[in-house]
Amino acid sequence: MRITRRSLGLILIGVGGAMVVRPLLARGAGQDQAPNRREFTIVAKDYQYSPTRIEVTQDDLVKLTIRSEDIAHSFTIDEYRISKRVPAGGSTTFEFQAGRPSAFPFYCGLTGQPGHRTMPGAVVVRSK
Ligand SMILES: [Cu+2]
């Protein structure tokens, strides 16, 4: 088969469609069972978190690993009373269960250098 620009587009649509359909099926099957588990890694570097935004769904069990690629930082989400120290060049991992839908800011709570105050981000919880 000759791969034309049009057929390549159709193949890509097929791949994208499969990626959308699979999580929907998984959610339907597990509706009354254990909550979905989600895992993210957030990297701190140059006074920035990356990514600055993660999206989860209400009731998800969220496992977050925060890794610093330079100095020590902290990772705080007031809504969840989470405040974890992230060692220089190291990481910390913790879990929480997503509650009410909203956007919950996270930030670095260290105060030694002014840069720590400029590390904003958010955990966005979508309703089911
Ligand atoms: Cu910091």
PDB file of C-alpha atoms and ligand atoms in Angstrom:
ATOM      1  CA  MET A   1       0.000   0.000   0.000  1.00  0.00           C
ATOM      2  CA  ARG A   2       1.274   3.394  -0.894  1.00  0.00           C
ATOM      3  CA  ILE A   3       1.245   5.722   2.063  1.00  0.00           C
ATOM      4  CA  THR A   4      -0.150   8.992   0.835  1.00  0.00           C
ATOM      5  CA  ARG A   5      -0.661  12.032   2.937  1.00  0.00           C
ATOM      6  CA  ARG A   6      -4.375  11.197   3.130  1.00  0.00           C
ATOM      7  CA  SER A   7      -3.938   7.581   4.215  1.00  0.00           C
ATOM      8  CA  LEU A   8      -1.332   8.635   6.787  1.00  0.00           C
ATOM      9  CA  GLY A   9      -3.904  11.030   8.211  1.00  0.00           C
ATOM     10  CA  LEU A  10      -6.439   8.212   8.472  1.00  0.00           C
ATOM     11  CA  ILE A  11      -3.892   5.995  10.237  1.00  0.00           C
ATOM     12  CA  LEU A  12      -3.177   8.759  12.733  1.00  0.00           C
ATOM     13  CA  ILE A  13      -6.893   9.271  13.359  1.00  0.00           C
ATOM     14  CA  GLY A  14      -7.177   5.515  13.990  1.00  0.00           C
ATOM     15  CA  VAL A  15      -4.361   5.602  16.552  1.00  0.00           C
ATOM     16  CA  GLY A  16      -5.849   8.643  18.256  1.00  0.00           C
ATOM     17  CA  GLY A  17      -9.276   7.043  18.347  1.00  0.00           C
ATOM     18  CA  ALA A  18      -7.901   3.915  19.999  1.00  0.00           C
ATOM     19  CA  MET A  19      -6.219   6.040  22.660  1.00  0.00           C
ATOM     20  CA  VAL A  20      -9.474   7.811  23.450  1.00  0.00           C
ATOM     21  CA  VAL A  21     -11.646   4.705  23.471  1.00  0.00           C
ATOM     22  CA  ARG A  22      -9.449   2.578  25.734  1.00  0.00           C
ATOM     23  CA  PRO A  23      -9.633   4.787  28.870  1.00  0.00           C
ATOM     24  CA  LEU A  24     -13.395   5.122  28.409  1.00  0.00           C
ATOM     25  CA  LEU A  25     -13.810   1.358  28.326  1.00  0.00           C
ATOM     26  CA  ALA A  26     -11.537   0.946  31.335  1.00  0.00           C
ATOM     27  CA  ARG A  27     -13.556   3.493  33.290  1.00  0.00           C
ATOM     28  CA  GLY A  28     -16.844   1.819  32.435  1.00  0.00           C
ATOM     29  CA  ALA A  29     -15.577  -1.563  33.577  1.00  0.00           C
ATOM     30  CA  GLY A  30     -14.225  -0.282  36.878  1.00  0.00           C
ATOM     31  CA  GLN A  31     -17.049   2.015  37.830  1.00  0.00           C
ATOM     32  CA  ASP A  32     -18.010   0.360  41.111  1.00  0.00           C
ATOM     33  CA  GLN A  33     -14.571  -0.991  41.891  1.00  0.00           C
ATOM     34  CA  ALA A  34     -11.362   0.500  43.226  1.00  0.00           C
ATOM     35  CA  PRO A  35     -10.597   4.095  42.259  1.00  0.00           C
ATOM     36  CA  ASN A  36      -8.437   4.779  39.237  1.00  0.00           C
ATOM     37  CA  ARG A  37      -4.756   5.107  40.020  1.00  0.00           C
ATOM     38  CA  ARG A  38      -2.884   7.942  38.410  1.00  0.00           C
ATOM     39  CA  GLU A  39       0.848   8.545  38.535  1.00  0.00           C
ATOM     40  CA  PHE A  40       2.750  11.721  37.765  1.00  0.00           C
ATOM     41  CA  THR A  41       6.282  12.996  38.130  1.00  0.00           C
ATOM     42  CA  ILE A  42       6.876  16.698  38.567  1.00  0.00           C
ATOM     43  CA  VAL A  43      10.412  18.004  38.152  1.00  0.00           C
ATOM     44  CA  ALA A  44      11.718  21.043  39.987  1.00  0.00           C
ATOM     45  CA  LYS A  45      14.543  22.893  38.297  1.00  0.00           C
ATOM     46  CA  ASP A  46      15.635  26.529  37.966  1.00  0.00           C
ATOM     47  CA  TYR A  47      12.852  27.616  40.328  1.00  0.00           C
ATOM     48  CA  GLN A  48      10.170  26.067  38.139  1.00  0.00           C
ATOM     49  CA  TYR A  49       7.980  23.032  38.417  1.00  0.00           C
ATOM     50  CA  SER A  50       7.363  21.063  35.253  1.00  0.00           C
ATOM     51  CA  PRO A  51       4.665  20.306  34.375  1.00  0.00           C
ATOM     52  CA  THR A  52       2.901  23.156  36.173  1.00  0.00           C
ATOM     53  CA  ARG A  53      -0.505  21.551  35.808  1.00  0.00           C
ATOM     54  CA  ILE A  54      -1.774  18.026  36.274  1.00  0.00           C
ATOM     55  CA  GLU A  55      -5.327  16.926  35.650  1.00  0.00           C
ATOM     56  CA  VAL A  56      -7.088  14.136  37.500  1.00  0.00           C
ATOM     57  CA  THR A  57     -10.669  13.029  38.072  1.00  0.00           C
ATOM     58  CA  GLN A  58     -12.558  13.135  41.339  1.00  0.00           C
ATOM     59  CA  ASP A  59     -11.843  10.038  43.494  1.00  0.00           C
ATOM     60  CA  ASP A  60      -8.661   9.153  41.592  1.00  0.00           C
ATOM     61  CA  LEU A  61      -5.839   7.850  43.752  1.00  0.00           C
ATOM     62  CA  VAL A  62      -2.994  10.125  42.747  1.00  0.00           C
ATOM     63  CA  LYS A  63       0.624   9.157  43.238  1.00  0.00           C
ATOM     64  CA  LEU A  64       2.964  12.097  42.847  1.00  0.00           C
ATOM     65  CA  THR A  65       6.720  11.967  42.658  1.00  0.00           C
ATOM     66  CA  ILE A  66       8.438  15.321  43.001  1.00  0.00           C
ATOM     67  CA  ARG A  67      12.036  15.312  41.833  1.00  0.00           C
ATOM     68  CA  SER A  68      14.541  18.106  42.158  1.00  0.00           C
ATOM     69  CA  GLU A  69      17.218  18.436  39.519  1.00  0.00           C
ATOM     70  CA  ASP A  70      19.069  21.080  41.483  1.00  0.00           C
ATOM     71  CA  ILE A  71      18.628  22.449  45.003  1.00  0.00           C
ATOM     72  CA  ALA A  72      16.206  21.464  47.760  1.00  0.00           C
ATOM     73  CA  HIS A  73      12.588  22.548  47.305  1.00  0.00           C
ATOM     74  CA  SER A  74       9.281  21.846  48.917  1.00  0.00           C
ATOM     75  CA  PHE A  75       5.947  20.929  47.413  1.00  0.00           C
ATOM     76  CA  THR A  76       2.823  22.219  49.062  1.00  0.00           C
ATOM     77  CA  ILE A  77      -0.891  21.873  48.288  1.00  0.00           C
ATOM     78  CA  ASP A  78      -2.809  23.700  50.995  1.00  0.00           C
ATOM     79  CA  GLU A  79      -6.169  22.076  50.209  1.00  0.00           C
ATOM     80  CA  TYR A  80      -4.740  18.623  50.939  1.00  0.00           C
ATOM     81  CA  ARG A  81      -2.509  19.737  53.799  1.00  0.00           C
ATOM     82  CA  ILE A  82       0.407  18.347  51.856  1.00  0.00           C
ATOM     83  CA  SER A  83       3.821  19.878  52.353  1.00  0.00           C
ATOM     84  CA  LYS A  84       6.779  17.729  51.401  1.00  0.00           C
ATOM     85  CA  ARG A  85      10.434  18.520  51.364  1.00  0.00           C
ATOM     86  CA  VAL A  86      12.221  17.621  48.156  1.00  0.00           C
ATOM     87  CA  PRO A  87      15.937  17.047  48.780  1.00  0.00           C
ATOM     88  CA  ALA A  88      18.588  18.499  46.472  1.00  0.00           C
ATOM     89  CA  GLY A  89      18.996  16.133  43.531  1.00  0.00           C
ATOM     90  CA  GLY A  90      16.495  13.734  45.106  1.00  0.00           C
ATOM     91  CA  SER A  91      12.796  13.019  45.155  1.00  0.00           C
ATOM     92  CA  THR A  92       9.821  12.417  47.366  1.00  0.00           C
ATOM     93  CA  THR A  93       6.747  10.331  46.566  1.00  0.00           C
ATOM     94  CA  PHE A  94       3.325  10.444  48.177  1.00  0.00           C
ATOM     95  CA  GLU A  95      -0.309   9.684  47.442  1.00  0.00           C
ATOM     96  CA  PHE A  96      -3.605  11.407  47.952  1.00  0.00           C
ATOM     97  CA  GLN A  97      -7.144  10.893  46.806  1.00  0.00           C
ATOM     98  CA  ALA A  98      -8.634  13.609  44.630  1.00  0.00           C
ATOM     99  CA  GLY A  99     -11.661  15.188  46.279  1.00  0.00           C
ATOM    100  CA  ARG A 100     -14.014  17.930  45.204  1.00  0.00           C
ATOM    101  CA  PRO A 101     -13.588  19.245  41.669  1.00  0.00           C
ATOM    102  CA  SER A 102     -11.626  22.482  41.406  1.00  0.00           C
ATOM    103  CA  ALA A 103      -8.141  23.765  40.648  1.00  0.00           C
ATOM    104  CA  PHE A 104      -5.835  23.527  43.655  1.00  0.00           C
ATOM    105  CA  PRO A 105      -2.654  25.568  43.576  1.00  0.00           C
ATOM    106  CA  PHE A 106       0.668  24.014  44.488  1.00  0.00           C
ATOM    107  CA  TYR A 107       3.857  25.878  45.203  1.00  0.00           C
ATOM    108  CA  CYS A 108       7.275  25.661  46.782  1.00  0.00           C
ATOM    109  CA  GLY A 109       7.090  26.734  50.415  1.00  0.00           C
ATOM    110  CA  LEU A 110      10.797  27.381  50.964  1.00  0.00           C
ATOM    111  CA  THR A 111      11.834  30.920  51.728  1.00  0.00           C
ATOM    112  CA  GLY A 112      15.643  30.932  51.559  1.00  0.00           C
ATOM    113  CA  GLN A 113      15.851  32.365  48.042  1.00  0.00           C
ATOM    114  CA  PRO A 114      13.244  34.614  46.409  1.00  0.00           C
ATOM    115  CA  GLY A 115      13.008  32.183  43.456  1.00  0.00           C
ATOM    116  CA  HIS A 116      11.168  29.631  45.598  1.00  0.00           C
ATOM    117  CA  ARG A 117       8.184  31.955  45.687  1.00  0.00           C
ATOM    118  CA  THR A 118       7.861  31.862  41.904  1.00  0.00           C
ATOM    119  CA  MET A 119       7.102  28.167  41.453  1.00  0.00           C
ATOM    120  CA  PRO A 120       3.340  28.054  40.956  1.00  0.00           C
ATOM    121  CA  GLY A 121       1.305  25.169  39.600  1.00  0.00           C
ATOM    122  CA  ALA A 122      -2.065  23.511  40.008  1.00  0.00           C
ATOM    123  CA  VAL A 123      -3.693  20.133  40.451  1.00  0.00           C
ATOM    124  CA  VAL A 124      -6.930  20.279  38.503  1.00  0.00           C
ATOM    125  CA  VAL A 125      -9.624  17.881  39.690  1.00  0.00           C
ATOM    126  CA  ARG A 126     -12.382  17.255  37.162  1.00  0.00           C
ATOM    127  CA  SER A 127     -15.774  15.965  38.188  1.00  0.00           C
ATOM    128  CA  LYS A 128     -16.614  12.380  37.299  1.00  0.00           C
TER     129      LYS A 128
HETATM  130 CU    CU B   1      11.787  25.830  45.696  1.00  0.00          CU
END
